[in-house]
Coordinates of N, CA and C in Angstrom, one line a residue:
X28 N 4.0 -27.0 10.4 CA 4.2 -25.6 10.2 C 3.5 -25.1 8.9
X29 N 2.6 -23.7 9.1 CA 2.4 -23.7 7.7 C 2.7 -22.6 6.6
X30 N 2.7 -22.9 5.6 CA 3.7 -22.2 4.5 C 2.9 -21.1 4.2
X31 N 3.3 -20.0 4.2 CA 2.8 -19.0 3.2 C 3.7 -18.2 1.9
X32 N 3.0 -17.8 1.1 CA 3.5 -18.0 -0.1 C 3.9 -16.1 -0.3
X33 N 4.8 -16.1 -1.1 CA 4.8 -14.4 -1.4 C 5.1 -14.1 -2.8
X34 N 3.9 -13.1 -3.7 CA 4.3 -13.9 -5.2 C 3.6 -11.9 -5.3
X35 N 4.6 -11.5 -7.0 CA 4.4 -9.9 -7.0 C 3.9 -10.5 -8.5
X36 N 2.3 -10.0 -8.5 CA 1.6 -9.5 -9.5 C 1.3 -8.7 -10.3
X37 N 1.8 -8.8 -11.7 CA 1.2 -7.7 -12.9 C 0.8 -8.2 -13.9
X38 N -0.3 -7.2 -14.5 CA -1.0 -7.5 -15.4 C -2.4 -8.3 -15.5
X39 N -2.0 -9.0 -16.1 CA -3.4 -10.3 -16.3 C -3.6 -10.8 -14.9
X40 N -2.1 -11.1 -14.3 CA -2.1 -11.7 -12.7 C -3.0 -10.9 -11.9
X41 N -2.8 -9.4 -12.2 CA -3.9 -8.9 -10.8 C -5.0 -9.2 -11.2
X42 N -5.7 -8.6 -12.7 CA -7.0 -9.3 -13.4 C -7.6 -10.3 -12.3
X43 N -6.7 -11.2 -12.4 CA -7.3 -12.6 -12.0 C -7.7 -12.4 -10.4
X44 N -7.0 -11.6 -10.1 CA -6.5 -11.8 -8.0 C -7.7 -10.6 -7.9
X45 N -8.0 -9.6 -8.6 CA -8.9 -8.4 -8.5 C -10.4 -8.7 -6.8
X46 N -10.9 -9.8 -7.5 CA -11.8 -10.4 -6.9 C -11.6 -10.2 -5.2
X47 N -10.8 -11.1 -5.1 CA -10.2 -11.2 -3.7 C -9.3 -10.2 -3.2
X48 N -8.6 -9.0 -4.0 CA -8.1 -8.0 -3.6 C -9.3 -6.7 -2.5
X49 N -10.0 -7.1 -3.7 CA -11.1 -6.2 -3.6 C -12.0 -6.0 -2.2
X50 N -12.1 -7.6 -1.7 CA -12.5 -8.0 -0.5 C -11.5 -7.8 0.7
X51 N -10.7 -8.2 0.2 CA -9.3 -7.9 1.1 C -9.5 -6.8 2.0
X52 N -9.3 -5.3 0.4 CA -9.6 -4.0 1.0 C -10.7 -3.4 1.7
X53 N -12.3 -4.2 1.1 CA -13.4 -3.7 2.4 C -13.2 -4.2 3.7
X54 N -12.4 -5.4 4.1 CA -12.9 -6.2 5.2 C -11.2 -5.1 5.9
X55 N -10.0 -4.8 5.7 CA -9.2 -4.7 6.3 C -9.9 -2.7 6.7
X56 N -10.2 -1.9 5.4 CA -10.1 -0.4 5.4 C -11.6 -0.3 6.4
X57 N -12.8 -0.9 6.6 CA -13.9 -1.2 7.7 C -12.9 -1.2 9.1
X58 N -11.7 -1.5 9.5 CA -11.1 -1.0 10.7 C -11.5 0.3 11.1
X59 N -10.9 0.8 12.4 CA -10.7 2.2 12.3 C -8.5 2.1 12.5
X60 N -8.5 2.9 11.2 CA -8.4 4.5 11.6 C -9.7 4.5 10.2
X61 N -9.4 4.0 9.2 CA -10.5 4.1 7.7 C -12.2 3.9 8.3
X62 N -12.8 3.2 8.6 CA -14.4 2.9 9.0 C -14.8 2.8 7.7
X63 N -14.0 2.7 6.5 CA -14.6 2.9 5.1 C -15.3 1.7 4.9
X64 N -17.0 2.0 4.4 CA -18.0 1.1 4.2 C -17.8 1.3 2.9
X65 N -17.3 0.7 2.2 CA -16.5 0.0 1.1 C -18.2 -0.9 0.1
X66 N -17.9 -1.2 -1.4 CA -19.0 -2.0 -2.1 C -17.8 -2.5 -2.9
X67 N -18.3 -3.9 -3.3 CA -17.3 -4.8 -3.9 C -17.0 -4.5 -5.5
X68 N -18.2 -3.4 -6.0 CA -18.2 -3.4 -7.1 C -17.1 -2.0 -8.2
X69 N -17.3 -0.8 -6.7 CA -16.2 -0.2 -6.5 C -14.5 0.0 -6.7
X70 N -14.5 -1.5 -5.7 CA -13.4 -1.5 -5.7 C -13.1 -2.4 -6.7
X71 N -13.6 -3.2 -7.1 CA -13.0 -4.0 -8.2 C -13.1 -3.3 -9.6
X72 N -13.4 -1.8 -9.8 CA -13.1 -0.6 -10.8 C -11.9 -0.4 -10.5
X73 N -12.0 0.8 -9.3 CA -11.0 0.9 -8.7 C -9.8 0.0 -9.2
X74 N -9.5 -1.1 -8.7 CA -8.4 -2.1 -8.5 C -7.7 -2.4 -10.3
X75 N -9.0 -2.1 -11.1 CA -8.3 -2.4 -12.3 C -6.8 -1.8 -13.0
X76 N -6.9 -0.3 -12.3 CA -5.5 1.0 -13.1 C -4.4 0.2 -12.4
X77 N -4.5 -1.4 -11.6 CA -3.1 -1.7 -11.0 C -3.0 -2.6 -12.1
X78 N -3.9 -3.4 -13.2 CA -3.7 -4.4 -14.0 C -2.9 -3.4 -15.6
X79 N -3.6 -2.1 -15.6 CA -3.6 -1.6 -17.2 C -2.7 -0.3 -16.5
X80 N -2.1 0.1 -15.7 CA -0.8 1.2 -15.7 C 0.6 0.4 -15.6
X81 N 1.4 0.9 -16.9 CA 2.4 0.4 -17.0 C 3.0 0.6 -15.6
X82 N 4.3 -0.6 -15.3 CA 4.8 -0.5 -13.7 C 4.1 -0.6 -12.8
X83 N 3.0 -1.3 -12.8 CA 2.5 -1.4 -11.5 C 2.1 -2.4 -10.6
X84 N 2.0 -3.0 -9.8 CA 2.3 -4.4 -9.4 C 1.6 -4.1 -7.8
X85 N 1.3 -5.9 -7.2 CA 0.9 -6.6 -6.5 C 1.7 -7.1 -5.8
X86 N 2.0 -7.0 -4.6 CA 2.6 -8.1 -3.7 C 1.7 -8.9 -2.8
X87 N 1.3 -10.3 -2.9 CA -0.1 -11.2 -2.2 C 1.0 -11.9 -1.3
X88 N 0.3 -12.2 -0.6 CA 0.8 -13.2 0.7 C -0.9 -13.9 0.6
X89 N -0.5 -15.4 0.3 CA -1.1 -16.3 0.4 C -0.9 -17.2 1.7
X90 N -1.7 -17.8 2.3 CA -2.1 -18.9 3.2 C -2.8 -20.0 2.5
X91 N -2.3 -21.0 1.8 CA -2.7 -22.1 0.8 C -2.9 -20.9 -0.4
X92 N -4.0 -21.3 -0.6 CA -4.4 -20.6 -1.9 C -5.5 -19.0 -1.7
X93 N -5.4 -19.0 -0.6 CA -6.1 -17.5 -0.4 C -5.1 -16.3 0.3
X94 N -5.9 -15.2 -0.6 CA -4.7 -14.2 -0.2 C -5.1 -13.5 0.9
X95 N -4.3 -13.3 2.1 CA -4.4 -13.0 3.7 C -3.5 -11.8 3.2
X96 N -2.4 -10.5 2.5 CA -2.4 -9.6 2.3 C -2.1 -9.2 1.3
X97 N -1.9 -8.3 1.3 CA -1.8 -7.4 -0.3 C -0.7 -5.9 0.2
X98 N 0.4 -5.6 -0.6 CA 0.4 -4.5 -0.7 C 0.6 -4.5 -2.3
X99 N 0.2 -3.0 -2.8 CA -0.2 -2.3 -4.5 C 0.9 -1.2 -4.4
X100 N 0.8 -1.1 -5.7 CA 1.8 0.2 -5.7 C 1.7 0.3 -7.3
X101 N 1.9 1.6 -7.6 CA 2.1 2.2 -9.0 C 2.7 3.7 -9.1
X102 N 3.2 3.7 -10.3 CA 3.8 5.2 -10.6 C 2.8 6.2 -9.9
X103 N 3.3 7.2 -9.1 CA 2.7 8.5 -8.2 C 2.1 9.2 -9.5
X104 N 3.1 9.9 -10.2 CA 2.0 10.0 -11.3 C 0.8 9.3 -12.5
X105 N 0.9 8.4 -11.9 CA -1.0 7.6 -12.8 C -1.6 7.6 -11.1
X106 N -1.4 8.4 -10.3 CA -2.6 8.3 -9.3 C -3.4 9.7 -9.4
X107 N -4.4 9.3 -8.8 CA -5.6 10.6 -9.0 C -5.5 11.7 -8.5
X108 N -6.0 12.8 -9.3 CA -5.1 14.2 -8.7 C -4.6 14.6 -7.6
X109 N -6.2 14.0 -6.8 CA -5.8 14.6 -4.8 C -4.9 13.9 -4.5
X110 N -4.5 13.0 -5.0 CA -2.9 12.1 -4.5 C -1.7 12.7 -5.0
X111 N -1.5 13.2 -6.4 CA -0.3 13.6 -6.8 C -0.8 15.6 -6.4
X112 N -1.5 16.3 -6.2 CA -1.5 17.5 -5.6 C -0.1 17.9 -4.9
X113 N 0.0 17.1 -3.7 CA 1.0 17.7 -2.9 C 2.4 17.5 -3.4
X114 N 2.6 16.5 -4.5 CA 4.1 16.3 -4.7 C 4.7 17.5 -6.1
X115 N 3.4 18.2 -6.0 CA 3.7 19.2 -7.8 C 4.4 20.1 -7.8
X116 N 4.7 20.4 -5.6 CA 5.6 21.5 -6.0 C 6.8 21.0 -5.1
X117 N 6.8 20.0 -4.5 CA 7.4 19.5 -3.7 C 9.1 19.1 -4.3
X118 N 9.9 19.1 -3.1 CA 11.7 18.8 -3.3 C 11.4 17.2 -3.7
X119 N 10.1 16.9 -3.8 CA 10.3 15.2 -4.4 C 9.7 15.3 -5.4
X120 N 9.7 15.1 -6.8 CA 9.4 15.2 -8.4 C 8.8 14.3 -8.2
X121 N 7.6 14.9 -8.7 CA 6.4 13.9 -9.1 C 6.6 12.2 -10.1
X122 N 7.6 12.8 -10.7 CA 8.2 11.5 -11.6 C 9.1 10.6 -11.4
X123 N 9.5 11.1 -10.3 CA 10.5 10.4 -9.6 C 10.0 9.6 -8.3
X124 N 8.9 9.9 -7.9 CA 8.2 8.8 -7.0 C 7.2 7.8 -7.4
X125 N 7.7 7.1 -6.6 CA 6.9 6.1 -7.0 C 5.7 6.0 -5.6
X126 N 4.3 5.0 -5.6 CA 3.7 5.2 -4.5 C 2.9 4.2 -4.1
X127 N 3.1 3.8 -3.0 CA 2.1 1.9 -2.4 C 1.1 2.7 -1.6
X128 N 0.0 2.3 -2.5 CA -1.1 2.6 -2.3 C -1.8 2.2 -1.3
X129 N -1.6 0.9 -1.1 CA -2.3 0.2 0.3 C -1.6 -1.0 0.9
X130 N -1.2 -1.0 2.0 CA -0.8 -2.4 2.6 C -2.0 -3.0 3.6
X131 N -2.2 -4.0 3.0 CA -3.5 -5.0 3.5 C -2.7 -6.5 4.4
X132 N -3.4 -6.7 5.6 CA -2.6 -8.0 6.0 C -4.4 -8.1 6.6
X133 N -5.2 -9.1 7.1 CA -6.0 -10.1 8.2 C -5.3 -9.7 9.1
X134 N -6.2 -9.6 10.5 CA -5.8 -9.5 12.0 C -5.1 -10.6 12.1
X135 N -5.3 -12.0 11.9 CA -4.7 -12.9 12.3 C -2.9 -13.2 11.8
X136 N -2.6 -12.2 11.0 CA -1.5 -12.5 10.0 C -0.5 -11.5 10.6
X137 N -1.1 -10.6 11.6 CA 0.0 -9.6 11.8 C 0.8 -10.0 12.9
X138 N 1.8 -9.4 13.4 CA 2.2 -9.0 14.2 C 3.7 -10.2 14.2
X139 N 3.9 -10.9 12.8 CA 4.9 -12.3 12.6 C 5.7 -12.0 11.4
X140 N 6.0 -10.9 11.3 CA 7.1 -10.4 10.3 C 7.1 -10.3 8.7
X141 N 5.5 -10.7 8.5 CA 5.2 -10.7 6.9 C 4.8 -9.3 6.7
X142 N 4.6 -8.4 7.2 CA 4.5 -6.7 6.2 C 5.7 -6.8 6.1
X143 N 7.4 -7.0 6.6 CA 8.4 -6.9 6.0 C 8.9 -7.6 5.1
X144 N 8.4 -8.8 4.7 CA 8.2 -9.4 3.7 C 7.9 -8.6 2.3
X145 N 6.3 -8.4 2.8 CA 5.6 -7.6 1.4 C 6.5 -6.3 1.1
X146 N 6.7 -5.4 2.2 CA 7.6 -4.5 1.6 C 9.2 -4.8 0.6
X147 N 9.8 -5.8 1.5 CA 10.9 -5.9 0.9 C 10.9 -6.3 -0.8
X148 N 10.0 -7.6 -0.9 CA 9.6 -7.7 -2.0 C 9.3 -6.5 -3.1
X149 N 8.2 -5.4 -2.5 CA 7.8 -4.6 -3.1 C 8.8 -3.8 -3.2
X150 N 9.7 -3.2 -2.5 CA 10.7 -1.9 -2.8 C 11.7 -2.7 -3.7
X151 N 11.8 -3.9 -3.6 CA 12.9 -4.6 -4.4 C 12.5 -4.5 -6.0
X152 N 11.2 -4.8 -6.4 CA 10.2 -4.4 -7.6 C 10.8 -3.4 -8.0
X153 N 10.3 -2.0 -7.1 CA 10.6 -0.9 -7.9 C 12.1 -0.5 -7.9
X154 N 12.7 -1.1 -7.1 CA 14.5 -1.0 -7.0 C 15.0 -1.0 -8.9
X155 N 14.6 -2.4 -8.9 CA 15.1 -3.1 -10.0 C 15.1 -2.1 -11.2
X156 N 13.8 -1.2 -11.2 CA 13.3 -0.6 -12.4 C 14.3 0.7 -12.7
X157 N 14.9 0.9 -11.5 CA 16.0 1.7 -11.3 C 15.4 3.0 -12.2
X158 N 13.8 3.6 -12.0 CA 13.2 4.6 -12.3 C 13.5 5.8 -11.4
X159 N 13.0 5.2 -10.5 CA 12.3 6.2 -9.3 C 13.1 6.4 -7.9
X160 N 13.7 7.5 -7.8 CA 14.0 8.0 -6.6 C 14.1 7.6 -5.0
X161 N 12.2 7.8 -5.2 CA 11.7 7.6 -3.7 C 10.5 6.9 -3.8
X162 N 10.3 6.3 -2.6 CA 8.8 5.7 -2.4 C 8.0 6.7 -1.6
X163 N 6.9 6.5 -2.1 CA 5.9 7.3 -0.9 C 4.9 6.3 -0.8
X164 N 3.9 6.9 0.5 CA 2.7 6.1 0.9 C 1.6 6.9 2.0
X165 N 0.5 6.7 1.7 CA -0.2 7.9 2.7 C -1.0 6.9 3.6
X166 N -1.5 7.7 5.1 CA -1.8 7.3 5.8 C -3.0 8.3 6.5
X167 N -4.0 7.8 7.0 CA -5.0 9.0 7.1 C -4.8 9.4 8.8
X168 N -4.8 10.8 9.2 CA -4.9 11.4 9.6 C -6.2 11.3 10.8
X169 N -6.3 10.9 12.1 CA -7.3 11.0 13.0 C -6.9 12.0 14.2
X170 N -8.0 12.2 14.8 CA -8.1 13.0 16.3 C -7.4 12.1 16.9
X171 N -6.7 12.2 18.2 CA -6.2 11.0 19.3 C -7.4 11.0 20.2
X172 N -8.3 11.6 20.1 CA -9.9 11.3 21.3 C -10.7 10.7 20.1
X173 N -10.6 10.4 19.0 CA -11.6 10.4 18.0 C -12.6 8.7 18.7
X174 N -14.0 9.6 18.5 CA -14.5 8.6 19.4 C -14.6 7.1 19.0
X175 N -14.5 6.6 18.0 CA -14.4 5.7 17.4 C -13.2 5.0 17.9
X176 N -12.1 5.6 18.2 CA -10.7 4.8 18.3 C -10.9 4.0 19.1
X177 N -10.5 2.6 19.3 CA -10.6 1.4 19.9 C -9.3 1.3 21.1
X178 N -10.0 1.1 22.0 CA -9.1 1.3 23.4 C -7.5 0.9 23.3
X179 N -7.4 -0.2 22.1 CA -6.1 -0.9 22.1 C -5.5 -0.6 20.9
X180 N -6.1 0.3 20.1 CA -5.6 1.0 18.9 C -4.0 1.1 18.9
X181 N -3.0 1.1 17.8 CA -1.7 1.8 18.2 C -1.6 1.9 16.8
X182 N -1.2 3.6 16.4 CA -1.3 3.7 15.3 C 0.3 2.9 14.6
X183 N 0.1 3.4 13.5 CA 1.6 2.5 12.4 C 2.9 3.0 12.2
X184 N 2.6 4.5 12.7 CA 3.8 5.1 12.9 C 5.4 4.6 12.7
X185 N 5.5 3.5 14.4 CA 6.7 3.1 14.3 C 7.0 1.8 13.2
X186 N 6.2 1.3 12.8 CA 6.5 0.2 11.7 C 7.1 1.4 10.4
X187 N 6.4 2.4 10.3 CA 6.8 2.8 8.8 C 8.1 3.4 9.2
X188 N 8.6 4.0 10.5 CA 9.7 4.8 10.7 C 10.5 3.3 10.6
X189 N 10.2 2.1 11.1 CA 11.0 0.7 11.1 C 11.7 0.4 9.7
X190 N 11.0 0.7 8.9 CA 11.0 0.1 7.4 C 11.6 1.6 6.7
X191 N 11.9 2.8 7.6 CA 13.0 3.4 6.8 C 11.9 4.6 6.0
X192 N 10.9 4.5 6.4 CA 9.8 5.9 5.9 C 9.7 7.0 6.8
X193 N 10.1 8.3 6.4 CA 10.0 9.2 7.3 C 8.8 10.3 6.9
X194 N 8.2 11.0 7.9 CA 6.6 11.6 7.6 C 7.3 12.9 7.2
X195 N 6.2 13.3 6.5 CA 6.0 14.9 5.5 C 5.1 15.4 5.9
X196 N 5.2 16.3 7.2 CA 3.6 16.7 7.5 C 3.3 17.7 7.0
X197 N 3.8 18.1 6.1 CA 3.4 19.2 5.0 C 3.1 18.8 3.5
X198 N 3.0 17.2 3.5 CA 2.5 17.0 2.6 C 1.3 16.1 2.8
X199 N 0.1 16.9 3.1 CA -1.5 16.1 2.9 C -1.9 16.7 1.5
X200 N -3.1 14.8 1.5 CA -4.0 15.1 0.3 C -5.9 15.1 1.1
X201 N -6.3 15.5 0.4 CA -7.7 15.2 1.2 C -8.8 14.1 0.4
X202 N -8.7 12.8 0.8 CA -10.1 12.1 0.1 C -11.0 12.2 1.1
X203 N -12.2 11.6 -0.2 CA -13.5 12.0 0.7 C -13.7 9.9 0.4
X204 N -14.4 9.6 1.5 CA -15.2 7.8 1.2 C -16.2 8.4 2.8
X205 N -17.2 7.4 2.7 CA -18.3 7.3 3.1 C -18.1 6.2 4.6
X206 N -18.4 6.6 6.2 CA -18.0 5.6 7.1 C -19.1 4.3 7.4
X207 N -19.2 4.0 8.1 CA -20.0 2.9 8.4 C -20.9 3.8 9.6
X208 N -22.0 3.6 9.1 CA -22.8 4.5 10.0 C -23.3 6.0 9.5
X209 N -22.8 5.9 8.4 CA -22.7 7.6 7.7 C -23.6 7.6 6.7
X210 N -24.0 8.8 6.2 CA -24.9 8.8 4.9 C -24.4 9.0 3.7
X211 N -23.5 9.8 4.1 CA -22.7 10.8 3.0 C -21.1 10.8 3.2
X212 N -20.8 10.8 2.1 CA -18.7 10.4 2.0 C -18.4 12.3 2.7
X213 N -17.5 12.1 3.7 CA -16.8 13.1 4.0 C -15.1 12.9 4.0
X214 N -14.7 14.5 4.1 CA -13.1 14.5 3.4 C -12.1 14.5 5.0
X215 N -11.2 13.2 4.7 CA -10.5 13.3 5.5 C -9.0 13.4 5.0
X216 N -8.3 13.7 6.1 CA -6.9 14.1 5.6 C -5.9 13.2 5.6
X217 N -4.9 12.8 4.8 CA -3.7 12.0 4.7 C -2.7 12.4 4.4
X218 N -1.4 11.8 5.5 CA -0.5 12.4 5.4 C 0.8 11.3 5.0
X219 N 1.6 12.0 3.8 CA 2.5 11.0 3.3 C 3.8 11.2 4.1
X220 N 4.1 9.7 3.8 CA 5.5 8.9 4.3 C 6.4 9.0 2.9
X221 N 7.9 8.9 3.1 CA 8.8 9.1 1.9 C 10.1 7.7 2.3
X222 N 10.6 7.7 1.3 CA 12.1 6.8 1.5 C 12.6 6.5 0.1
X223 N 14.0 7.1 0.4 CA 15.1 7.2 -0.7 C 15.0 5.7 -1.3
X224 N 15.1 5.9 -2.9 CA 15.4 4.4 -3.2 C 16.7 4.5 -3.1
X225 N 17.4 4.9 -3.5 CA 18.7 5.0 -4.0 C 20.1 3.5 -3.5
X226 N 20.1 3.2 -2.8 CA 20.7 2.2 -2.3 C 19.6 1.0 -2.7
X227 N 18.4 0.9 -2.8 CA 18.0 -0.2 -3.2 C 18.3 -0.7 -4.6
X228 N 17.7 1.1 -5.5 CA 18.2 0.4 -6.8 C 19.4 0.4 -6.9
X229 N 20.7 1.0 -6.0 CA 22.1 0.2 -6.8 C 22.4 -1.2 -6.4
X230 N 21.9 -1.5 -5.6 CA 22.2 -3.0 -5.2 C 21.2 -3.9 -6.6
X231 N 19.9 -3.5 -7.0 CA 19.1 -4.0 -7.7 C 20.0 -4.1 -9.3
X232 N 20.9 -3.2 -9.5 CA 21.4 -2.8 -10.8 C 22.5 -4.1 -10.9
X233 N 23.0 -4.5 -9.9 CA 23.6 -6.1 -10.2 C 23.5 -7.3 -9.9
X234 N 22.3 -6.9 -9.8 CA 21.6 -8.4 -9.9 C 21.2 -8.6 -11.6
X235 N 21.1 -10.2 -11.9 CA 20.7 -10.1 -13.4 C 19.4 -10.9 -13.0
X236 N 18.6 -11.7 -12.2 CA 17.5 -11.9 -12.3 C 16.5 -11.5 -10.9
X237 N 15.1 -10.9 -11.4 CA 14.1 -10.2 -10.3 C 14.2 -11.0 -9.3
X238 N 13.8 -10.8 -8.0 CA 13.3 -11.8 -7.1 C 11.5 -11.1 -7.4
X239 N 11.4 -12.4 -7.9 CA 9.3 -12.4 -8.2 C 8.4 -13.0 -7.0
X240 N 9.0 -13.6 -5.8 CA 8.3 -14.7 -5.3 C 8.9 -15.0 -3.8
X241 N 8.9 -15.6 -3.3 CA 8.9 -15.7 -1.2 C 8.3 -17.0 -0.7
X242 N 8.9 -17.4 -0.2 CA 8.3 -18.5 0.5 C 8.4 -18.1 2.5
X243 N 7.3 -18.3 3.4 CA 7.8 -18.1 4.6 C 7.1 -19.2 5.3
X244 N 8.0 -19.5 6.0 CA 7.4 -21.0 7.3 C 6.7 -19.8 8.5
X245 N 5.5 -20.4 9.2 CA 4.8 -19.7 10.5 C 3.9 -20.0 10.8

């Protein structure tokens, strides 16, 4: 049976993981609903504000020694304006959320119970810090005819409602990235998911040591 490892990265640690995060994100965000034609050089800018913003961290899921997923996450406010826009005037305080920027898994890795892994890990992270309120996380926005969608598509919907995230359809941001096939980056819409920490961090507040790490048989 083989082991995969679950280990929550900060600082120097992402530094190191940058490389392979980076890849991670062109090869999984090239799906559709994203089509994002992604450059390695990008994202490995990009990927740095998770190594140098205070609070912010890595969850990897390893298969031996290579990382098969990723979810990131950092304070809502050190994210870039079109991301914190919709929370400025919002019943959710911009300082009070926190926000997972991307969950990354390999086709081959899904559908065996490790995104609840990386989440648990991860909301456990920000539990502990006993900062932040709520979690958010956004998800882009498509046509249901969009002709690209793949006959066996199913969007993620019921996983995030699974995992206790409920949608804000009044809260979109708009980015713009460039698709595969495209010349030019155009602006598409994203709409954020929310969930109370509040029960995580009081369970988190008696505990005296983090859980940093995961082991899963599969």
């Amino acid at each position: 049976m083989t082991q995969h490892t679950f280990d929550v990265l900060t600082g120097n640690e992402i530094t190191e993981a940058i490389d392979e995060i980076a890849r991670l994100r062109i090869d999984i965000f090239a799906e559709y609903p994203y089509l994002y034609d992604g450059c390695v050089s990008y994202e490995v800018e990009y990927l740095r504000k998770f190594a140098s913003t205070k609070q912010s961290f890595m969850v990897v899921m390893k298969d031996k020694d290579e990382i098969v997923g990723a979810l990131t996450g950092l304070p809502l406010a050190h994210e870039q304006p079109a991301v914190r826009r919709p929370f400025t005037t919002s019943m959710y305080p911009l300082n009070s959320t926190f926000y997972f920027s991307e969950v990354l898994m390999y086709p081959a890795y899904r559908g065996n119970g490790y995104a609840s892994k990386l989440f648990k890990l991860a909301e456990q992270y920000v539990g502990q810090l006993c900062t932040y309120t709520y979690i958010a996380l956004a998800t882009v926005v498509r046509e249901a005819n969009h002709l690209k969608r793949p006959s066996a598509y199913r969007p993620l919907d019921g996983m995030w409602q699974h995992f206790g995230y409920k949608p804000l359809a009044n809260h979109i941001c708009i980015m713009d990235w460039q698709e595969h096939g495209d010349d030019n980056e155009t602006a598409k819409p994203l709409m954020f998911w929310i969930k109370s920490l509040s029960n995580i961090c009081q369970s988190w507040s008696q505990r005296s040591t983090p859980l940093n790490s995961m082991t899963a048989l599969g």
